[in-house]
């Protein structure tokens, strides 16, 4: 019984079931059909209709492409600055004001700024970069700083420093922290991309564009909005599970 209770996959599945129970309760309590809070049945019915056409798949592809471009660019920048800041306190202090600014910038203000500078199609990419960069940076810095002091002392004595011990020893030790940061920042990046697509008003493909289009077609029916949101949630859940598997694999290899 104890093993059943502490099994991560069982708990994760029970958590998903609990979410659906809350969903049923809210939809039945609020009422109003699809106007306020569509039921799971209506949402999945609409999801089936959406998945039967090509538009939603193109929208998923374009949203993921915009997210990945901004996310990978921010990951590269975060690796460079995060490894330096995690290894050298002077670099960390020097970059702290800049990171504070990045974390404090209102997302909506960034949307309008890049909408003017780069146009509606590319604005989500730049916004994702600025939103995910500080999160990835902090996770990398935290991971590097979590390396035990005795390992740092050994590296200081047995090596001449440089990138080799940093990449071969410190980064693998810090990898669980980095992976957690990757999963959480990707989820935020995806949400940011969808929000930016909604606000920018781009008429091309994208989950945010799809939400705006279906909302304008029938403001009294929120089931397509819930269905598209469910697609985004499933993508994030898959990323979380992949991150969990990788973290478990790394812990077993230690």
Short mmCIF file of N, CA and C in Angstrom, two decimals, residues 38-164:
data_model
loop_
_atom_site.label_atom_id
_atom_site.label_comp_id
_atom_site.label_asym_id
_atom_site.label_seq_id
_atom_site.Cartn_x
_atom_site.Cartn_y
_atom_site.Cartn_z
N UNK A 38 -17.46 25.19 -20.40
CA UNK A 38 -17.89 23.95 -21.06
C UNK A 38 -17.51 22.71 -20.28
N UNK A 39 -18.32 21.68 -20.37
CA UNK A 39 -18.03 20.42 -19.69
C UNK A 39 -16.92 19.67 -20.42
N UNK A 40 -16.28 18.69 -19.74
CA UNK A 40 -15.26 17.89 -20.42
C UNK A 40 -15.79 17.19 -21.67
N UNK A 41 -17.06 16.74 -21.64
CA UNK A 41 -17.63 16.04 -22.80
C UNK A 41 -17.72 16.97 -24.00
N UNK A 42 -18.24 18.19 -23.77
CA UNK A 42 -18.36 19.16 -24.86
C UNK A 42 -16.98 19.58 -25.38
N UNK A 43 -16.04 19.71 -24.46
CA UNK A 43 -14.68 20.11 -24.86
C UNK A 43 -14.02 19.04 -25.71
N UNK A 44 -14.13 17.78 -25.30
CA UNK A 44 -13.51 16.70 -26.07
C UNK A 44 -14.23 16.49 -27.40
N UNK A 45 -15.54 16.75 -27.42
CA UNK A 45 -16.27 16.66 -28.68
C UNK A 45 -15.74 17.71 -29.66
N UNK A 46 -15.55 18.93 -29.17
CA UNK A 46 -15.01 20.00 -30.02
C UNK A 46 -13.57 19.71 -30.40
N UNK A 47 -12.82 19.12 -29.47
CA UNK A 47 -11.43 18.75 -29.76
C UNK A 47 -11.37 17.76 -30.92
N UNK A 48 -12.28 16.79 -30.93
CA UNK A 48 -12.33 15.83 -32.03
C UNK A 48 -12.61 16.51 -33.36
N UNK A 49 -13.51 17.51 -33.34
CA UNK A 49 -13.81 18.26 -34.56
C UNK A 49 -12.58 19.03 -35.05
N UNK A 50 -11.87 19.64 -34.12
CA UNK A 50 -10.68 20.41 -34.50
C UNK A 50 -9.59 19.51 -35.07
N UNK A 51 -9.40 18.35 -34.45
CA UNK A 51 -8.34 17.44 -34.88
C UNK A 51 -8.65 16.76 -36.20
N UNK A 52 -9.87 16.88 -36.67
CA UNK A 52 -10.24 16.27 -37.95
C UNK A 52 -9.82 17.14 -39.14
N UNK A 53 -9.43 18.38 -38.87
CA UNK A 53 -8.99 19.28 -39.94
C UNK A 53 -7.50 19.58 -39.84
N UNK A 54 -6.96 20.17 -40.90
CA UNK A 54 -5.52 20.45 -40.95
C UNK A 54 -5.14 21.76 -40.26
N UNK A 55 -6.12 22.66 -40.08
CA UNK A 55 -5.81 23.99 -39.52
C UNK A 55 -5.17 23.90 -38.15
N UNK A 56 -5.71 23.04 -37.29
CA UNK A 56 -5.20 22.97 -35.91
C UNK A 56 -3.78 22.41 -35.87
N UNK A 57 -3.47 21.47 -36.79
CA UNK A 57 -2.12 20.90 -36.80
C UNK A 57 -1.10 21.94 -37.28
N UNK A 58 -1.47 22.73 -38.28
CA UNK A 58 -0.59 23.81 -38.72
C UNK A 58 -0.41 24.86 -37.62
N UNK A 59 -1.49 25.10 -36.88
CA UNK A 59 -1.41 26.07 -35.78
C UNK A 59 -0.49 25.56 -34.67
N UNK A 60 -0.60 24.27 -34.34
CA UNK A 60 0.30 23.68 -33.34
C UNK A 60 1.74 23.78 -33.80
N UNK A 61 1.97 23.46 -35.07
CA UNK A 61 3.33 23.50 -35.61
C UNK A 61 3.94 24.88 -35.56
N UNK A 62 3.17 25.89 -35.95
CA UNK A 62 3.70 27.24 -35.96
C UNK A 62 3.94 27.78 -34.54
N UNK A 63 3.04 27.46 -33.63
CA UNK A 63 3.24 27.88 -32.24
C UNK A 63 4.47 27.22 -31.64
N UNK A 64 4.64 25.92 -31.88
CA UNK A 64 5.82 25.23 -31.36
C UNK A 64 7.09 25.75 -32.00
N UNK A 65 7.04 26.08 -33.29
CA UNK A 65 8.23 26.61 -33.97
C UNK A 65 8.64 27.95 -33.38
N UNK A 66 7.67 28.85 -33.20
CA UNK A 66 7.98 30.15 -32.59
C UNK A 66 8.52 29.97 -31.18
N UNK A 67 7.90 29.05 -30.43
CA UNK A 67 8.34 28.81 -29.06
C UNK A 67 9.76 28.26 -29.02
N UNK A 68 10.04 27.28 -29.88
CA UNK A 68 11.36 26.63 -29.88
C UNK A 68 12.46 27.59 -30.31
N UNK A 69 12.19 28.43 -31.29
CA UNK A 69 13.22 29.38 -31.73
C UNK A 69 13.60 30.32 -30.59
N UNK A 70 12.59 30.92 -29.96
CA UNK A 70 12.86 31.81 -28.84
C UNK A 70 13.46 31.09 -27.65
N UNK A 71 12.97 29.87 -27.39
CA UNK A 71 13.43 29.11 -26.24
C UNK A 71 14.88 28.66 -26.41
N UNK A 72 15.23 28.14 -27.58
CA UNK A 72 16.60 27.67 -27.81
C UNK A 72 17.59 28.82 -27.82
N UNK A 73 17.17 29.97 -28.35
CA UNK A 73 18.04 31.14 -28.31
C UNK A 73 18.30 31.59 -26.87
N UNK A 74 17.25 31.57 -26.06
CA UNK A 74 17.41 31.96 -24.65
C UNK A 74 18.23 30.93 -23.88
N UNK A 75 18.09 29.64 -24.25
CA UNK A 75 18.88 28.59 -23.60
C UNK A 75 20.36 28.77 -23.89
N UNK A 76 20.69 29.09 -25.13
CA UNK A 76 22.10 29.30 -25.48
C UNK A 76 22.68 30.47 -24.71
N UNK A 77 21.93 31.58 -24.66
CA UNK A 77 22.40 32.76 -23.91
C UNK A 77 22.49 32.46 -22.42
N UNK A 78 21.51 31.72 -21.90
CA UNK A 78 21.51 31.39 -20.46
C UNK A 78 22.66 30.47 -20.10
N UNK A 79 23.01 29.55 -21.00
CA UNK A 79 24.16 28.67 -20.74
C UNK A 79 25.45 29.46 -20.65
N UNK A 80 25.63 30.38 -21.58
CA UNK A 80 26.86 31.18 -21.58
C UNK A 80 26.97 32.02 -20.32
N UNK A 81 25.94 32.81 -20.06
CA UNK A 81 25.98 33.72 -18.91
C UNK A 81 25.79 32.98 -17.59
N UNK A 82 24.96 31.91 -17.60
CA UNK A 82 24.72 31.18 -16.37
C UNK A 82 25.94 30.43 -15.88
N UNK A 83 26.68 29.81 -16.79
CA UNK A 83 27.90 29.10 -16.40
C UNK A 83 28.95 30.06 -15.86
N UNK A 84 29.05 31.23 -16.48
CA UNK A 84 30.01 32.23 -16.00
C UNK A 84 29.60 32.77 -14.64
N UNK A 85 28.29 33.10 -14.50
CA UNK A 85 27.82 33.67 -13.23
C UNK A 85 27.84 32.64 -12.11
N UNK A 86 27.59 31.37 -12.44
CA UNK A 86 27.64 30.34 -11.41
C UNK A 86 29.05 30.03 -10.95
N UNK A 87 30.03 30.28 -11.81
CA UNK A 87 31.43 29.97 -11.48
C UNK A 87 32.16 31.16 -10.88
N UNK A 88 31.73 32.37 -11.23
CA UNK A 88 32.42 33.58 -10.76
C UNK A 88 31.41 34.52 -10.11
N UNK A 89 31.60 34.77 -8.84
CA UNK A 89 30.66 35.60 -8.09
C UNK A 89 30.62 37.03 -8.64
N UNK A 90 31.75 37.53 -9.11
CA UNK A 90 31.80 38.89 -9.64
C UNK A 90 30.88 39.04 -10.86
N UNK A 91 30.84 38.00 -11.72
CA UNK A 91 29.97 38.03 -12.88
C UNK A 91 28.50 37.98 -12.44
N UNK A 92 28.21 37.17 -11.42
CA UNK A 92 26.84 37.06 -10.91
C UNK A 92 26.34 38.40 -10.38
N UNK A 93 27.18 39.09 -9.59
CA UNK A 93 26.80 40.40 -9.04
C UNK A 93 26.63 41.42 -10.16
N UNK A 94 27.52 41.36 -11.15
CA UNK A 94 27.47 42.30 -12.27
C UNK A 94 26.17 42.15 -13.07
N UNK A 95 25.72 40.92 -13.25
CA UNK A 95 24.53 40.65 -14.07
C UNK A 95 23.22 40.75 -13.29
N UNK A 96 23.29 40.85 -11.97
CA UNK A 96 22.07 40.84 -11.15
C UNK A 96 21.09 41.96 -11.51
N UNK A 97 21.54 43.22 -11.69
CA UNK A 97 20.57 44.27 -12.08
C UNK A 97 19.88 43.97 -13.41
N UNK A 98 20.63 43.45 -14.37
CA UNK A 98 20.05 43.13 -15.67
C UNK A 98 18.99 42.03 -15.55
N UNK A 99 19.29 40.99 -14.75
CA UNK A 99 18.32 39.90 -14.56
C UNK A 99 17.07 40.39 -13.84
N UNK A 100 17.24 41.32 -12.91
CA UNK A 100 16.10 41.89 -12.21
C UNK A 100 15.19 42.64 -13.18
N UNK A 101 15.80 43.37 -14.11
CA UNK A 101 15.02 44.09 -15.12
C UNK A 101 14.26 43.11 -16.00
N UNK A 102 14.95 42.05 -16.45
CA UNK A 102 14.30 41.04 -17.30
C UNK A 102 13.10 40.42 -16.61
N UNK A 103 13.25 40.09 -15.31
CA UNK A 103 12.16 39.45 -14.57
C UNK A 103 11.02 40.39 -14.25
N UNK A 104 11.30 41.70 -14.27
CA UNK A 104 10.28 42.68 -13.88
C UNK A 104 9.50 43.25 -15.06
N UNK A 105 10.00 43.04 -16.28
CA UNK A 105 9.34 43.62 -17.44
C UNK A 105 7.94 43.05 -17.63
N UNK A 106 6.91 43.88 -17.76
CA UNK A 106 5.55 43.39 -18.00
C UNK A 106 5.47 42.72 -19.38
N UNK A 107 4.89 41.54 -19.42
CA UNK A 107 4.81 40.80 -20.68
C UNK A 107 3.98 41.55 -21.71
N UNK A 108 2.87 42.14 -21.27
CA UNK A 108 2.01 42.87 -22.21
C UNK A 108 2.75 44.03 -22.85
N UNK A 109 3.58 44.72 -22.06
CA UNK A 109 4.35 45.84 -22.61
C UNK A 109 5.34 45.35 -23.66
N UNK A 110 5.94 44.18 -23.41
CA UNK A 110 6.87 43.60 -24.38
C UNK A 110 6.17 43.26 -25.68
N UNK A 111 4.94 42.77 -25.57
CA UNK A 111 4.19 42.42 -26.78
C UNK A 111 4.03 43.64 -27.68
N UNK A 112 3.60 44.75 -27.10
CA UNK A 112 3.38 45.96 -27.91
C UNK A 112 4.70 46.54 -28.43
N UNK A 113 5.76 46.42 -27.63
CA UNK A 113 7.07 46.93 -28.06
C UNK A 113 7.56 46.18 -29.30
N UNK A 114 7.57 44.84 -29.21
CA UNK A 114 8.08 44.05 -30.34
C UNK A 114 7.09 44.00 -31.49
N UNK A 115 5.84 44.26 -31.22
CA UNK A 115 4.86 44.36 -32.30
C UNK A 115 5.22 45.53 -33.22
N UNK A 116 5.69 46.61 -32.62
CA UNK A 116 6.11 47.78 -33.40
C UNK A 116 7.46 47.54 -34.08
N UNK A 117 8.38 46.90 -33.34
CA UNK A 117 9.75 46.74 -33.84
C UNK A 117 9.88 45.65 -34.90
N UNK A 118 9.16 44.53 -34.73
CA UNK A 118 9.40 43.38 -35.61
C UNK A 118 8.17 42.87 -36.34
N UNK A 119 7.00 43.39 -36.04
CA UNK A 119 5.79 42.90 -36.69
C UNK A 119 5.15 41.77 -35.91
N UNK A 120 3.90 41.47 -36.24
CA UNK A 120 3.12 40.51 -35.46
C UNK A 120 3.64 39.08 -35.58
N UNK A 121 4.24 38.71 -36.71
CA UNK A 121 4.63 37.33 -36.92
C UNK A 121 5.84 36.93 -36.08
N UNK A 122 6.77 37.88 -35.86
CA UNK A 122 8.01 37.54 -35.16
C UNK A 122 8.05 38.03 -33.72
N UNK A 123 7.09 38.84 -33.33
CA UNK A 123 7.07 39.37 -31.96
C UNK A 123 7.07 38.25 -30.91
N UNK A 124 6.28 37.15 -31.06
CA UNK A 124 6.29 36.10 -30.04
C UNK A 124 7.67 35.49 -29.80
N UNK A 125 8.50 35.39 -30.83
CA UNK A 125 9.83 34.80 -30.68
C UNK A 125 10.68 35.63 -29.73
N UNK A 126 10.70 36.95 -29.94
CA UNK A 126 11.50 37.83 -29.09
C UNK A 126 10.95 37.86 -27.66
N UNK A 127 9.64 37.82 -27.53
CA UNK A 127 9.03 37.84 -26.21
C UNK A 127 9.39 36.57 -25.43
N UNK A 128 9.32 35.42 -26.10
CA UNK A 128 9.69 34.15 -25.46
C UNK A 128 11.14 34.20 -24.98
N UNK A 129 12.01 34.76 -25.80
CA UNK A 129 13.42 34.87 -25.41
C UNK A 129 13.57 35.64 -24.10
N UNK A 130 12.94 36.80 -24.02
CA UNK A 130 13.10 37.65 -22.84
C UNK A 130 12.42 37.07 -21.60
N UNK A 131 11.35 36.30 -21.80
CA UNK A 131 10.64 35.73 -20.67
C UNK A 131 11.37 34.51 -20.12
N UNK A 132 11.85 33.64 -21.00
CA UNK A 132 12.47 32.38 -20.55
C UNK A 132 13.93 32.53 -20.16
N UNK A 133 14.61 33.55 -20.69
CA UNK A 133 16.04 33.72 -20.41
C UNK A 133 16.36 33.83 -18.92
N UNK A 134 15.71 34.71 -18.15
CA UNK A 134 16.06 34.80 -16.72
C UNK A 134 15.77 33.53 -15.94
N UNK A 135 14.72 32.78 -16.32
CA UNK A 135 14.40 31.54 -15.61
C UNK A 135 15.49 30.49 -15.86
N UNK A 136 15.87 30.34 -17.13
CA UNK A 136 16.93 29.39 -17.47
C UNK A 136 18.25 29.81 -16.83
N UNK A 137 18.52 31.09 -16.85
CA UNK A 137 19.75 31.61 -16.25
C UNK A 137 19.83 31.27 -14.77
N UNK A 138 18.74 31.53 -14.04
CA UNK A 138 18.74 31.27 -12.60
C UNK A 138 18.87 29.77 -12.30
N UNK A 139 18.24 28.91 -13.12
CA UNK A 139 18.35 27.46 -12.88
C UNK A 139 19.77 26.97 -13.13
N UNK A 140 20.42 27.51 -14.14
CA UNK A 140 21.81 27.11 -14.43
C UNK A 140 22.75 27.62 -13.35
N UNK A 141 22.57 28.87 -12.94
CA UNK A 141 23.39 29.42 -11.86
C UNK A 141 23.18 28.63 -10.57
N UNK A 142 21.91 28.33 -10.25
CA UNK A 142 21.62 27.56 -9.05
C UNK A 142 22.21 26.17 -9.11
N UNK A 143 22.17 25.55 -10.29
CA UNK A 143 22.76 24.22 -10.44
C UNK A 143 24.26 24.22 -10.25
N UNK A 144 24.95 25.20 -10.83
CA UNK A 144 26.40 25.30 -10.70
C UNK A 144 26.79 25.58 -9.25
N UNK A 145 26.00 26.43 -8.59
CA UNK A 145 26.31 26.76 -7.19
C UNK A 145 25.99 25.60 -6.24
N UNK A 146 25.18 24.63 -6.70
CA UNK A 146 24.84 23.49 -5.85
C UNK A 146 25.94 22.43 -5.82
N UNK A 147 26.94 22.56 -6.66
CA UNK A 147 28.06 21.61 -6.65
C UNK A 147 28.74 21.66 -5.29
N UNK A 148 28.89 20.52 -4.60
CA UNK A 148 29.50 20.52 -3.26
C UNK A 148 30.87 21.18 -3.24
N UNK A 149 31.16 21.83 -2.11
CA UNK A 149 32.41 22.57 -1.98
C UNK A 149 33.63 21.66 -2.10
N UNK A 150 33.51 20.41 -1.61
CA UNK A 150 34.66 19.51 -1.68
C UNK A 150 35.03 19.19 -3.13
N UNK A 151 34.03 19.14 -4.02
CA UNK A 151 34.32 18.91 -5.43
C UNK A 151 35.02 20.13 -6.03
N UNK A 152 34.56 21.31 -5.65
CA UNK A 152 35.22 22.53 -6.13
C UNK A 152 36.67 22.59 -5.65
N UNK A 153 36.91 22.15 -4.40
CA UNK A 153 38.27 22.16 -3.87
C UNK A 153 39.17 21.19 -4.63
N UNK A 154 38.63 20.00 -4.94
CA UNK A 154 39.40 19.00 -5.70
C UNK A 154 39.73 19.53 -7.09
N UNK A 155 38.73 20.13 -7.75
CA UNK A 155 38.96 20.68 -9.08
C UNK A 155 40.00 21.79 -9.05
N UNK A 156 39.98 22.59 -8.00
CA UNK A 156 40.94 23.68 -7.89
C UNK A 156 42.36 23.15 -7.72
N UNK A 157 42.50 22.00 -7.06
CA UNK A 157 43.83 21.44 -6.80
C UNK A 157 44.32 20.60 -7.99
N UNK A 158 43.42 19.74 -8.53
CA UNK A 158 43.84 18.77 -9.53
C UNK A 158 43.78 19.28 -10.96
N UNK A 159 43.11 20.39 -11.22
CA UNK A 159 43.02 20.90 -12.59
C UNK A 159 43.50 22.34 -12.63
N UNK A 160 43.67 22.82 -13.82
CA UNK A 160 44.10 24.20 -14.02
C UNK A 160 42.91 25.14 -14.26
N UNK A 161 41.72 24.64 -14.02
CA UNK A 161 40.53 25.45 -14.25
C UNK A 161 40.12 25.42 -15.71
N UNK A 162 39.35 26.41 -16.12
CA UNK A 162 38.91 26.48 -17.51
C UNK A 162 37.57 25.79 -17.72
N UNK A 163 37.24 25.58 -18.99
CA UNK A 163 35.92 25.05 -19.35
C UNK A 163 35.81 23.53 -19.22
N UNK A 164 36.95 22.81 -19.30
CA UNK A 164 36.89 21.34 -19.29
C UNK A 164 36.28 20.79 -18.00
#
